[in-house]
Each structure stands twice: as structure tokens, then as C-alpha cells.
Coordinates of C-alpha atoms in Angstrom, one line a residue:
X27 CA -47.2 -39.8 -117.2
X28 CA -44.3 -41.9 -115.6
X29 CA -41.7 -41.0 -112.7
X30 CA -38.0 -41.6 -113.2
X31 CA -38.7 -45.0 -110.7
X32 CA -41.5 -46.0 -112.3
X33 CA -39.6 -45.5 -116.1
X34 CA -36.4 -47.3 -115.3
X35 CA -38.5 -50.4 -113.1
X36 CA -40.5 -50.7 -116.6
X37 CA -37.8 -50.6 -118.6
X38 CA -36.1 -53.2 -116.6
X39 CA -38.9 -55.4 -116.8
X40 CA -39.5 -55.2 -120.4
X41 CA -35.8 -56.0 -121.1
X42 CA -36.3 -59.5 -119.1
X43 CA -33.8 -58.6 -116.4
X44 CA -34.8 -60.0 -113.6
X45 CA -38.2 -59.3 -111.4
X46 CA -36.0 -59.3 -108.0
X47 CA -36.1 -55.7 -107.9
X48 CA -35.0 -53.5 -104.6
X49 CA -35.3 -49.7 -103.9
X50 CA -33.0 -48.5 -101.6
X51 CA -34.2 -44.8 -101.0
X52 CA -34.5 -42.8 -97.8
X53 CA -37.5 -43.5 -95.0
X54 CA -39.3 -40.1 -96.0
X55 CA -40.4 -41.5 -99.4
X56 CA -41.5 -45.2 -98.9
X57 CA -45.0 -44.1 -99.0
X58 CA -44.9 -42.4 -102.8
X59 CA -42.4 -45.5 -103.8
X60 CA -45.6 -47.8 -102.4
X61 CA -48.2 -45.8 -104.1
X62 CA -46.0 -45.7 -107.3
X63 CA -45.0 -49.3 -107.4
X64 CA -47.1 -51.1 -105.5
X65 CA -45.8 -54.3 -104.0
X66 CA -44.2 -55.5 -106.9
X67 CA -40.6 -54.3 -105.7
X68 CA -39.1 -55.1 -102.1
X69 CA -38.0 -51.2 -100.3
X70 CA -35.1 -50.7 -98.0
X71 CA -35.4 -47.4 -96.3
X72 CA -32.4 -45.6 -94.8
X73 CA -32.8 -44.1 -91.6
X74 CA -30.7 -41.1 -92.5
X75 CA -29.1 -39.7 -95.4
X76 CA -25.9 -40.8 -95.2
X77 CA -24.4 -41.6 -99.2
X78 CA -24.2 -44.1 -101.7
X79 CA -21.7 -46.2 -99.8
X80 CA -23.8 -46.8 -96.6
X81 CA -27.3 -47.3 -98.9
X82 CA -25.8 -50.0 -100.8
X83 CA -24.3 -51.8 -97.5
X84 CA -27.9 -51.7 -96.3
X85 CA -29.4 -52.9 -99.4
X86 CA -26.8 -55.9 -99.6
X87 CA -27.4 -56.3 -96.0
X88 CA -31.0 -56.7 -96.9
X89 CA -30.7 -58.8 -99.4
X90 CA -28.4 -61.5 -97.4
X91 CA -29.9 -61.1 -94.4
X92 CA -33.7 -60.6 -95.4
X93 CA -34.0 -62.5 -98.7
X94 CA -31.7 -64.8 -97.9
X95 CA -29.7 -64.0 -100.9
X96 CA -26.4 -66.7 -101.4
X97 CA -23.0 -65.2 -101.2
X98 CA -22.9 -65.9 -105.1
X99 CA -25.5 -64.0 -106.0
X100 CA -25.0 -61.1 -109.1
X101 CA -26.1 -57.8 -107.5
X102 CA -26.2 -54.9 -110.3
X103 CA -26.7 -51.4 -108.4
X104 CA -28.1 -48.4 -110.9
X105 CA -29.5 -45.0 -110.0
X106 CA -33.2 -44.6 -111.1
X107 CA -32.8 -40.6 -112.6
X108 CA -31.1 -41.8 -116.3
X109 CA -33.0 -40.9 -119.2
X110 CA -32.1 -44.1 -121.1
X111 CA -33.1 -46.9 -123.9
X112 CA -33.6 -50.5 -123.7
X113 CA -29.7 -51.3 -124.9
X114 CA -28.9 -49.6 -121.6
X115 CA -30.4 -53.1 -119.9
X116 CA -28.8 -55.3 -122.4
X117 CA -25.3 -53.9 -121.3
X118 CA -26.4 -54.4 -118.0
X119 CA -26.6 -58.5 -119.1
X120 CA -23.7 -58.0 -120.3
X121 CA -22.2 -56.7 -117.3
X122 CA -23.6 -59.7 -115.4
X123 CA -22.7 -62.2 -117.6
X124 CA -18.6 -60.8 -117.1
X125 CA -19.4 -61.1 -113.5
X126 CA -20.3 -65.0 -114.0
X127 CA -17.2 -65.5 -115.8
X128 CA -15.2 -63.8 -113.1
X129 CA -13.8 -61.2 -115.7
X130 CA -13.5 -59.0 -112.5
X131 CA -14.5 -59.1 -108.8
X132 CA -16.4 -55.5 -110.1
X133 CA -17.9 -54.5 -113.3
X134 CA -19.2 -51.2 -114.2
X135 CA -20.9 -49.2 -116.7
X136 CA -19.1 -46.6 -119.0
X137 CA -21.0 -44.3 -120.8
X138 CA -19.4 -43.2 -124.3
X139 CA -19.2 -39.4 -124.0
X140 CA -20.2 -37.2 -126.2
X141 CA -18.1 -34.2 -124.9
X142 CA -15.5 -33.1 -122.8
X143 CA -17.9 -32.6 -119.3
X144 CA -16.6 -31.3 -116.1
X145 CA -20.3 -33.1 -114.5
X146 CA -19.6 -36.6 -114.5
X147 CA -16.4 -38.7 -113.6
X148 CA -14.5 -40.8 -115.6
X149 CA -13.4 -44.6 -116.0
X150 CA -10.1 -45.0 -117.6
X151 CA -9.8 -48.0 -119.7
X152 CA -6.4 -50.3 -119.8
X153 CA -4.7 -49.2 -122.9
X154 CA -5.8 -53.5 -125.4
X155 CA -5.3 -53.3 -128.8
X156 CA -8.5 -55.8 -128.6
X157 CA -11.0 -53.6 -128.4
X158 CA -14.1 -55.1 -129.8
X159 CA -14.0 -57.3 -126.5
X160 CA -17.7 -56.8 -124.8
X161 CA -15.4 -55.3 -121.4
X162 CA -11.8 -53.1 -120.6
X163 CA -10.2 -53.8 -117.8
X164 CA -10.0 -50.3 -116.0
X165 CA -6.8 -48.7 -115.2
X166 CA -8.0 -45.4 -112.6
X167 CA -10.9 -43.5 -112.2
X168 CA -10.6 -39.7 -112.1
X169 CA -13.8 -37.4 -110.3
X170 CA -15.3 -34.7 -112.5
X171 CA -12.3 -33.2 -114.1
X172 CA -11.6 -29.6 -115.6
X173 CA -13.1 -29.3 -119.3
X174 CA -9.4 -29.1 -120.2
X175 CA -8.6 -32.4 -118.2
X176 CA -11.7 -33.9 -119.7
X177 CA -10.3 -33.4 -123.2
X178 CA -7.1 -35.5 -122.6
X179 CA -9.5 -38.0 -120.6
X180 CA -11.6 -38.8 -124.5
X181 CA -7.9 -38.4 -126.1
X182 CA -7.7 -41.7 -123.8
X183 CA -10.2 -43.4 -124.8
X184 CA -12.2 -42.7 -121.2
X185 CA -15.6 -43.4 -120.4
X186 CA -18.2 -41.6 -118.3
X187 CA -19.1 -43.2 -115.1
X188 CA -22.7 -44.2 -115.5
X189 CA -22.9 -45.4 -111.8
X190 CA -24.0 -48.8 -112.7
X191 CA -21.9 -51.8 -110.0
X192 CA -22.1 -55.3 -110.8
X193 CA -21.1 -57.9 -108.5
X194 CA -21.1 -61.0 -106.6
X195 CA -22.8 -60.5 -103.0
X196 CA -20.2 -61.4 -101.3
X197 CA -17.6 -59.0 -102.6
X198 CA -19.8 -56.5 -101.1
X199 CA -20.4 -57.8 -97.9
X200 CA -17.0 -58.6 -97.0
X201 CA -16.5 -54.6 -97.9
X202 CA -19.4 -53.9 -95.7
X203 CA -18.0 -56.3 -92.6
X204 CA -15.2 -53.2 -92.2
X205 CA -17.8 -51.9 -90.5
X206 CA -20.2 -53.9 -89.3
X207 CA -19.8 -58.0 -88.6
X208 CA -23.2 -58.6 -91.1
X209 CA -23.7 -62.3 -90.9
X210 CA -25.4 -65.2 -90.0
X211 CA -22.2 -66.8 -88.1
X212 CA -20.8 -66.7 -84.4
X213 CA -20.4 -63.0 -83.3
X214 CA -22.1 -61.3 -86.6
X215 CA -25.4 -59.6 -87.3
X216 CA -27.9 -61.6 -88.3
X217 CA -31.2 -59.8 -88.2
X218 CA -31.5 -57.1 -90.7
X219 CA -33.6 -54.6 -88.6
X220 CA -30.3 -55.0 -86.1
X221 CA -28.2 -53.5 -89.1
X222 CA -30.6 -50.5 -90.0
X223 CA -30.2 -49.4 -85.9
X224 CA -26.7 -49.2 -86.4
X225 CA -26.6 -47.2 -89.8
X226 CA -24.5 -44.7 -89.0
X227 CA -21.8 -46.8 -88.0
X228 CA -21.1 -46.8 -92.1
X229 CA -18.8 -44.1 -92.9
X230 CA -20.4 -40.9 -95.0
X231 CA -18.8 -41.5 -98.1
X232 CA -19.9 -42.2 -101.9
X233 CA -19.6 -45.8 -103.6
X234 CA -17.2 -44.6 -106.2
X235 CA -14.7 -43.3 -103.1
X236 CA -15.4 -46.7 -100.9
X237 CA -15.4 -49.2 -103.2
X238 CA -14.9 -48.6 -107.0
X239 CA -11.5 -46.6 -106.5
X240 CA -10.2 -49.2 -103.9
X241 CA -10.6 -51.9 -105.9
X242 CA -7.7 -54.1 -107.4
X243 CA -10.0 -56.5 -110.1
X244 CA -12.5 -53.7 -112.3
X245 CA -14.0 -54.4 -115.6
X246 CA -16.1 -51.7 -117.4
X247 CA -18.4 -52.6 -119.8
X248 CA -18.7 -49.6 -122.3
X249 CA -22.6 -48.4 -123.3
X250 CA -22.8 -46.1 -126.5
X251 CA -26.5 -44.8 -127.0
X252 CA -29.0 -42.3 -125.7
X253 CA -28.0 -41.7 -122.0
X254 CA -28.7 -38.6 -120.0
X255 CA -28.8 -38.0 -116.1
X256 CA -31.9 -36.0 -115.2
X257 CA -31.0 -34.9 -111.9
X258 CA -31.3 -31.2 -112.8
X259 CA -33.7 -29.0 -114.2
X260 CA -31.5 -27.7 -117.1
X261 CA -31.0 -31.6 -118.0
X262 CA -34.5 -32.3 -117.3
X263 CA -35.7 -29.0 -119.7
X264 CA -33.4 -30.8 -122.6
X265 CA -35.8 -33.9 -122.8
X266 CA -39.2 -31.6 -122.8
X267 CA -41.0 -31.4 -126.4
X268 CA -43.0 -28.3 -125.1
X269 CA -41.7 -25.1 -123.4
X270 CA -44.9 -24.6 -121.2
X271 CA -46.3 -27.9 -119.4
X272 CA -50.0 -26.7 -117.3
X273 CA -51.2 -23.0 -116.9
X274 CA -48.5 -21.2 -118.4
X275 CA -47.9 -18.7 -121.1
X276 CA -44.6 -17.7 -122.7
X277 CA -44.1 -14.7 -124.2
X278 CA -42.3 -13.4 -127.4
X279 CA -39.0 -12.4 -126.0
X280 CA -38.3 -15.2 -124.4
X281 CA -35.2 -17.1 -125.0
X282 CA -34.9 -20.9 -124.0
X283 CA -36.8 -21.0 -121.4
X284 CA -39.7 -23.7 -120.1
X285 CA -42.1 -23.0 -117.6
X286 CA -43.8 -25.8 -116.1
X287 CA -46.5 -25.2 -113.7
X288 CA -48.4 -27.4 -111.0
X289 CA -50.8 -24.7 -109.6
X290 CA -54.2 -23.7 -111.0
X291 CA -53.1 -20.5 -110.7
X292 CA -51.9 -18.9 -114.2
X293 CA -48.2 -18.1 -115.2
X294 CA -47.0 -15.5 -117.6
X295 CA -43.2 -15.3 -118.6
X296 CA -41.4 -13.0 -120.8
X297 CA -38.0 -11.0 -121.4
X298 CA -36.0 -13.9 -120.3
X299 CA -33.1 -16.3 -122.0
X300 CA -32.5 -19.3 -120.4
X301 CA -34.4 -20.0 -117.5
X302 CA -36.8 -22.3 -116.1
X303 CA -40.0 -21.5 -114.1
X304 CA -41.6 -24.3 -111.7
X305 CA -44.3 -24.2 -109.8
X306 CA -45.5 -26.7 -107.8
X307 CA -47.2 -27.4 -104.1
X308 CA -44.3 -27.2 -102.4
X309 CA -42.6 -23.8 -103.5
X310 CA -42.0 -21.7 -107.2
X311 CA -38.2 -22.2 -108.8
X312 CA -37.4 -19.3 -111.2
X313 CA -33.3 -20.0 -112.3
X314 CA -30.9 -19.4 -114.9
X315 CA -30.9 -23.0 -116.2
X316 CA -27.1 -23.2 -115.6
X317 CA -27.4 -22.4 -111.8
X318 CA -30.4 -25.1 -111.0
X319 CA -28.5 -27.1 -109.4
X320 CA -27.3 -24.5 -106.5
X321 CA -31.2 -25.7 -105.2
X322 CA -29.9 -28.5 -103.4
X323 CA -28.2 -26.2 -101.2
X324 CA -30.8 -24.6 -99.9
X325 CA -34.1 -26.8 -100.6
X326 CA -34.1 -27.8 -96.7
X327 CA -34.7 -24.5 -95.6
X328 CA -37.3 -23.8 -98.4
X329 CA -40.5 -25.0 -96.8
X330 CA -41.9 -25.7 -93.2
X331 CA -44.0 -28.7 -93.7
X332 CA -44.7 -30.7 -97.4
X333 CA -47.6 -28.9 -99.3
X334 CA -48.0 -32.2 -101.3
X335 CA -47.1 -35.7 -100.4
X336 CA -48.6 -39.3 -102.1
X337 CA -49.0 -42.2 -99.4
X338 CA -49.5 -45.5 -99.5
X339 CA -53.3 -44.8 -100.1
X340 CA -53.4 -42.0 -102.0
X341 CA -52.2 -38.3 -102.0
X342 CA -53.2 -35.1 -100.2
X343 CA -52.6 -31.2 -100.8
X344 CA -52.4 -28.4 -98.6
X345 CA -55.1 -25.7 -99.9
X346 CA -54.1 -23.4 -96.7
X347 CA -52.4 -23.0 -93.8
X348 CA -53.4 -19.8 -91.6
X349 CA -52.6 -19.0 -88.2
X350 CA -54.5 -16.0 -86.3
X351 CA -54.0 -13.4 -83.9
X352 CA -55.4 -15.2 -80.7
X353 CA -53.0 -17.6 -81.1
X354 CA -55.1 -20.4 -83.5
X355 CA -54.0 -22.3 -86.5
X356 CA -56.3 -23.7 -89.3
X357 CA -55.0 -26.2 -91.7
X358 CA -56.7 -27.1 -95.2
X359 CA -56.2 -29.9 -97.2
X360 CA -57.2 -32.1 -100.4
X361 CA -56.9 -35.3 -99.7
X362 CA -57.9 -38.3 -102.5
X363 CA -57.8 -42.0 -101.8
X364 CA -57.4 -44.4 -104.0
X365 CA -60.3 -47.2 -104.8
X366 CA -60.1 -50.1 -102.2
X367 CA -57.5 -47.9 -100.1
X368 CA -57.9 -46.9 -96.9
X369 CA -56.7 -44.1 -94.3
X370 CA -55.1 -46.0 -91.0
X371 CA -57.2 -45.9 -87.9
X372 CA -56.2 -43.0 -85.9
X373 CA -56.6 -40.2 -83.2
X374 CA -54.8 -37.1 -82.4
X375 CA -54.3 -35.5 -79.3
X376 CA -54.0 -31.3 -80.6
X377 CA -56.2 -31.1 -83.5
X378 CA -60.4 -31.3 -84.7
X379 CA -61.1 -32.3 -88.0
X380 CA -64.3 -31.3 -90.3
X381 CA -64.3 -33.4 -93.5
X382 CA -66.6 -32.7 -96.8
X383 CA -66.5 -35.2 -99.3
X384 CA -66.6 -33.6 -102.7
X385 CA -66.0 -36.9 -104.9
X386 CA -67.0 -40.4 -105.0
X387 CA -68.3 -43.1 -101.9
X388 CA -66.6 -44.5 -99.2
X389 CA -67.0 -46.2 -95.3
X390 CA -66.0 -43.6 -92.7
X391 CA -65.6 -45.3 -89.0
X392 CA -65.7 -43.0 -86.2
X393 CA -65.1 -44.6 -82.5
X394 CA -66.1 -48.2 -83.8
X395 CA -69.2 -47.1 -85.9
X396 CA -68.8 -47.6 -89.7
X397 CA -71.2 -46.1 -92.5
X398 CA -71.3 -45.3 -96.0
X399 CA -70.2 -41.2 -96.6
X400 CA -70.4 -40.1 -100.3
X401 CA -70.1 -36.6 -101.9
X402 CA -71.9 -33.9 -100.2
X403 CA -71.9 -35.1 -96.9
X404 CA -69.9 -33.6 -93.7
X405 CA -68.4 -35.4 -90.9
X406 CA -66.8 -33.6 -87.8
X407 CA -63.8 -35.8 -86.5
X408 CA -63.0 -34.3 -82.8
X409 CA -59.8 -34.6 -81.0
X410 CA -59.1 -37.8 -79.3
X411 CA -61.6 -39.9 -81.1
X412 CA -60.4 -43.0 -83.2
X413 CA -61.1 -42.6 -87.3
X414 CA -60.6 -43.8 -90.1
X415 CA -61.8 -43.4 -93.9
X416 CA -61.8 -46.2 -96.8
X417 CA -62.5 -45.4 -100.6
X418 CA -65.1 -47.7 -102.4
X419 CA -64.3 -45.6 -105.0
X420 CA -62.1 -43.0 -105.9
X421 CA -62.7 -40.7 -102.9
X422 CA -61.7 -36.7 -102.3
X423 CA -62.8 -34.7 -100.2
X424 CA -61.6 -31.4 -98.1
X425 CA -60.3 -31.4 -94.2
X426 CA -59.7 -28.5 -92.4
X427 CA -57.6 -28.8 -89.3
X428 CA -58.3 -26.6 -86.0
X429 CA -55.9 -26.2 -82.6
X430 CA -52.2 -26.4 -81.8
X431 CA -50.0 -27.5 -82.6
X432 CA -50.5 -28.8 -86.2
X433 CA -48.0 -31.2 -87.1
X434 CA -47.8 -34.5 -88.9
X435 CA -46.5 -36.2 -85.9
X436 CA -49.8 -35.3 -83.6
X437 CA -50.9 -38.8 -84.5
X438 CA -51.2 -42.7 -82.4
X439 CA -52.2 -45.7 -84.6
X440 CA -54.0 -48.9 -84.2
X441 CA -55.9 -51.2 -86.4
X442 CA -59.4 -52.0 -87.5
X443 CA -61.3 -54.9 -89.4
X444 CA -63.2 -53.6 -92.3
X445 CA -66.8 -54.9 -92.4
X446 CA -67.3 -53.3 -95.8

């Protein structure tokens, strides 16, 4: 089993790309990009969400500022959701290798439909009677069209847009100095942590809007094979070779529909046609697979804290979360850490802790004092004592959380020198 991120960074590095890899992606998930990836790509974290347009001025930003990147430097931008093969990459080389001969200030991919869809946008070539040229110059874009609109767009010869951006870095960054004087001469910016404090100085707007639409020199480089964005369940069901992934049973009168189930708990399904059922941590999703994607409306207000999260060292689960007439609150989690990771060391002011370690052996430090804790033993952790936990091997065990309030944030950090 593979994420989208960890899928596409593979696939990238199996088609010989480049290893200079960057994940721009929002503050809340650098901890299950780390654990997913290790350190083998750099992470720019946005402070907010903002759109595509301000993440890729901070990513640029980054890479001038940060790596040092030269002005001449071929940047390719790509989303990490698409389902995709390795000639996906080589078109991205070839994208690239238009860049280097200044085909166009921006190159871009177009995916070759494969029906009229009101989903995606489309790239409208320049009418060439050469077509068997590796690129089109691009004549206007036009934003998720009508299925009858759509249908004059293929009469045209129009491509998806794949959301794939090549281009020199300093194209971008004199797009990004609208905004913000990024630099390292007189009166710019030239620390990058500088830039990230003033992110919402960008404008809210999308790449395609900013950038792509205003731009006089485009070049798209067309990509005919298996392509698919994943960003929705329905999308997501397409790909699946089974209808029922974990505990789940499907019954005979059911229709197209996929069940896919995190929990231990069982799940039965029957009588429907096209829906999917998911249950996870975090919540249960039970849709008509053409309405999935009305969930990002309202996921925000879904949940009041994560019920599952990976780390940096690990992941943890919430088994319970209770609060009681006289005013008390218990908290229950599974938390597993990964062999030669460790838990920061720590106090919090609201809350006592009782661990029990169900699996493997590890060095628990409480106030300065390290020893060896292994499966079956208990430690009590009270409030304002320093702690911290690191696996010798892989390590789980249960903590249950006692007082008020208990929130994520209740926590002050500092560091400690391993002995073991």
C-alpha cells in the first residue's frame, strides 16, 4: 500500500527525473509528508490555505531564496492526486527540454481527452498543419465548460488541462515580485521565512487564473495515455479491483457500489446503486457516487479534533473521547512509534497521562530519569512533568488523558540527549 505522494514521488524517481523534489502542501500535514517520505524530499508548508497561485510563489520563493536556485533554473509544478504511467514523466522531459529551447516562457501539459467532460478545463491548441511536432503553441484556455461546449472544444482539437507548469525560475519570480519584492538585491526579500510571514499578501486566486491565462508565450505539450485525477471518491472507486476493502460485506442487490472500511467494526450494505461507503477514524461517508464531491463543503465542520493523524514518529488513534457529568473529560488513544523514533520531550499544563505498553521495548524518560519500558508495563505521566518516549522497536501502547481542557495545543517543548 502507497499514497498518492508517495506513488507519483516513486514514479518520478524511477523515470530519472530529477531527485530535487519539493512538496509544497499546507502546515497541518508536514508531519504525515515526513513520516511518508522521510527526508528524501525538501517541504514548504503554507501558513494558510490560500490557492495554487500563492503555493507556487512560496515554493519558487523557496527554491531561490532557500536552495539557492539560479534564475535559469527549469521548475516543473504537478499535483500529486493523478493516477498515471511512466510516459506521463517522459512528457514531462519533454516539457522541459521545450523550456531549454525557449519554445515558450511556459509549457504545459494537455491531457488527450477521452470525452466531452464539464470537470476539467481546457487548453486550446493554435490551429499547425504540423502536428507531429513534440509541442502546440496554445491559443486560450477555457475553465470547465458545458458538456455541449466541451464537444466543440475536442471538434478543436483541445486538450485537458493536466495542471502540469514548466518553466524557467525566473519567469515565476518576476510574476511573484507583483506582490512581494522576493530577492536578494537592494530593497527585496531575501530570507525565505520573511516571505512565509507575509503569505497573505499573495492574492487568493488559482495558477491557471494568475498565470497560465495571462500569459503571452504558452506551449502545451500533449500526453495521450492512462491519466485519471483521483481527487474524488467516484474517481477513486473507478481504479479499485474489489468492491469491499477491510470489514465489509456487500449484499445481493447492490448496484455499483464499494464499501471501504477502516474500523474493526463490521459493515453490511445492500439495496443500493451507486454509492460508496467509507469508514475511517475520522468520520463514515455514505454518498451517491456522483455527489462525493459536495464533501468538501462541509468536511470542516465534520469533526472536532483528528481521530487519526501520522507524525513524524509514528501515528496515533483516538479509541475514546468521553466527557462526564461533573464536568471531566477522558481521552483514549493508540499511539505506535516507529523503531529508532522518538516522542519530543514535553509537559502539559491541563492534562495526566497513564500509559500501557501493549507492544514492543522502548526508553521512557520521565523528569530526567530514563529506563527501559516494554509491553506490560504502566507508567503514570502527571501534569507538569517533562516526558518523553523512544521506540527500540516498534512500540504501541494505550494513553488515556484525564482534566480540562484536552486539546492538542496543551503542550511546551524542549529537548533531551538520548543515552540509549
Amino acid at each position: 500500500m502507497e499514497s498518492m505522494v508517495q506513488r507519483v514521488v516513486r514514479q518520478a524517481s524511477e523515470a530519472d527525473l530529477t531527485k530535487n523534489i519539493t512538496i509544497a502542501t499546507n502546515a497541518s500535514q508536514l508531519d504525515i509528508i515526513t513520516n511518508q517520505l522521510g527526508e528524501s524530499v525538501s517541504v514548504v508548508t503554507e501558513p494558510e490555505r490560500r490557492d495554487t497561485f500563492p503555493a507556487i510563489a512560496l515554493a519558487v520563493s523557496y527554491l531561490s531564496l532557500q536552495k539557492k536556485c539560479a534564475d535559469d533554473e527549469i521548475v516543473v509544478i504537478m499535483p500529486c492526486d493523478p493516477f498515471t504511467e511512466t510516459e506521463y514523466f517522459r512528457t514531462i522531459g519533454r516539457m522541459v527540454k521545450c523550456v531549454e529551447s525557449d519554445v515558450a516562457e511556459l509549457v504545459l501539459m494537455g491531457i488527450t481527452p477521452t470525452y466531452p467532460s464539464a470537470k476539467y478545463g481546457y487548453v486550446v491548441p493554435v490551429k499547425d498543419a504540423d502536428t507531429d511536432k513534440t509541442y502546440r503553441k496554445v491559443a486560450r484556455f477555457t475553465e470547465k465548460p458545458t458538456v455541449p461546449v466541451a464537444e466543440e472544444l475536442l471538434k478543436e482539437g483541445a486538450f485537458w488541462n493536466g495542471g502540469v507548469f514548466a518553466f524557467r525560475l525566473g519567469y515565476m519570480l518576476q510574476i511573484v515580485r507583483k506582490y512581494l519584492p522576493v530577492g536578494n538585491g537592494t530593497d527585496q526579500i531575501a530570507d525565505f521565512e520573511a516571505v512565509r510571514s507575509r503569505y497573505s499578501d499573495f492574492p487568493k486566486i488559482s495558477f491557471d487564473y494568475e498565470v497560465a491565462e495571462k500569459a503571452k508565450s504558452v506551449a502545451v505539450v500533449p500526453f495521450e495515455g492512462q491519466w485519471k485525477d483521483l481527487g474524488t471518491w467516484n474517481t477513486l472507486t473507478d481504479e479499485l479491483t474489489k468492491h469491499t476493502i477491510g470489514n465489509a460485506v456487500i449484499g445481493p442487490k447492490c448496484v455499483n457500489t464499494h464499501v471501504i472500511n477502516e474500523l474493526q467494526h463490521p459493515i453490511f450494505v445492500d439495496g443500493v446503486e451507486d454509492v460508496v461507503v467509507a469508514a475511517c477514524p475520522d468520520g463514515i461517508l455514505v454518498c451517491a457516487k456522483k455527489e462525493t464531491e459536495n464533501i468538501k463543503k462541509y468536511v470542516e465542520n465534520l469533526t472536532p479534533r483528528p481521530m487519526y493523524e501520522e507524525r513524524r514518529w509514528g501515528s496515533y488513534r483516538v479509541l475514546d473521547d468521553s466527557h462526564y457529568a461533573d464536568g471531566s473529560h477522558s481521552l483514549t488513544k493508540s499511539i505506535n512509534v516507529l523503531p529508532g523514533k522518538f516522542i519530543s520531550y514535553q509537559r502539559h499544563n491541563h492534562r495526566n497521562e497513564i500509559w500501557t505498553f501493549v507492544e514492543g521495548e522502548g526508553v521512557f524518560v520521565l523528569d530526567g530519569s530514563e529506563r527501559i519500558v516494554k509491553a506490560g508495563d504502566t507508567v503514570v505521566v502527571p501534569a507538569n512533568h517533562w516526558h518523553a518516549i523512544k521506540a527500540l522497536t516498534n512500540l504501541t501502547f494505550i494513553e488515556v488523558q484525564t482534566g480540562n481542557p484536552l486539546i492538542e495545543e496543551d503542550i511546551e517543548r524542549t529537548t533531551w540527549e538520548w543515552k540509549n
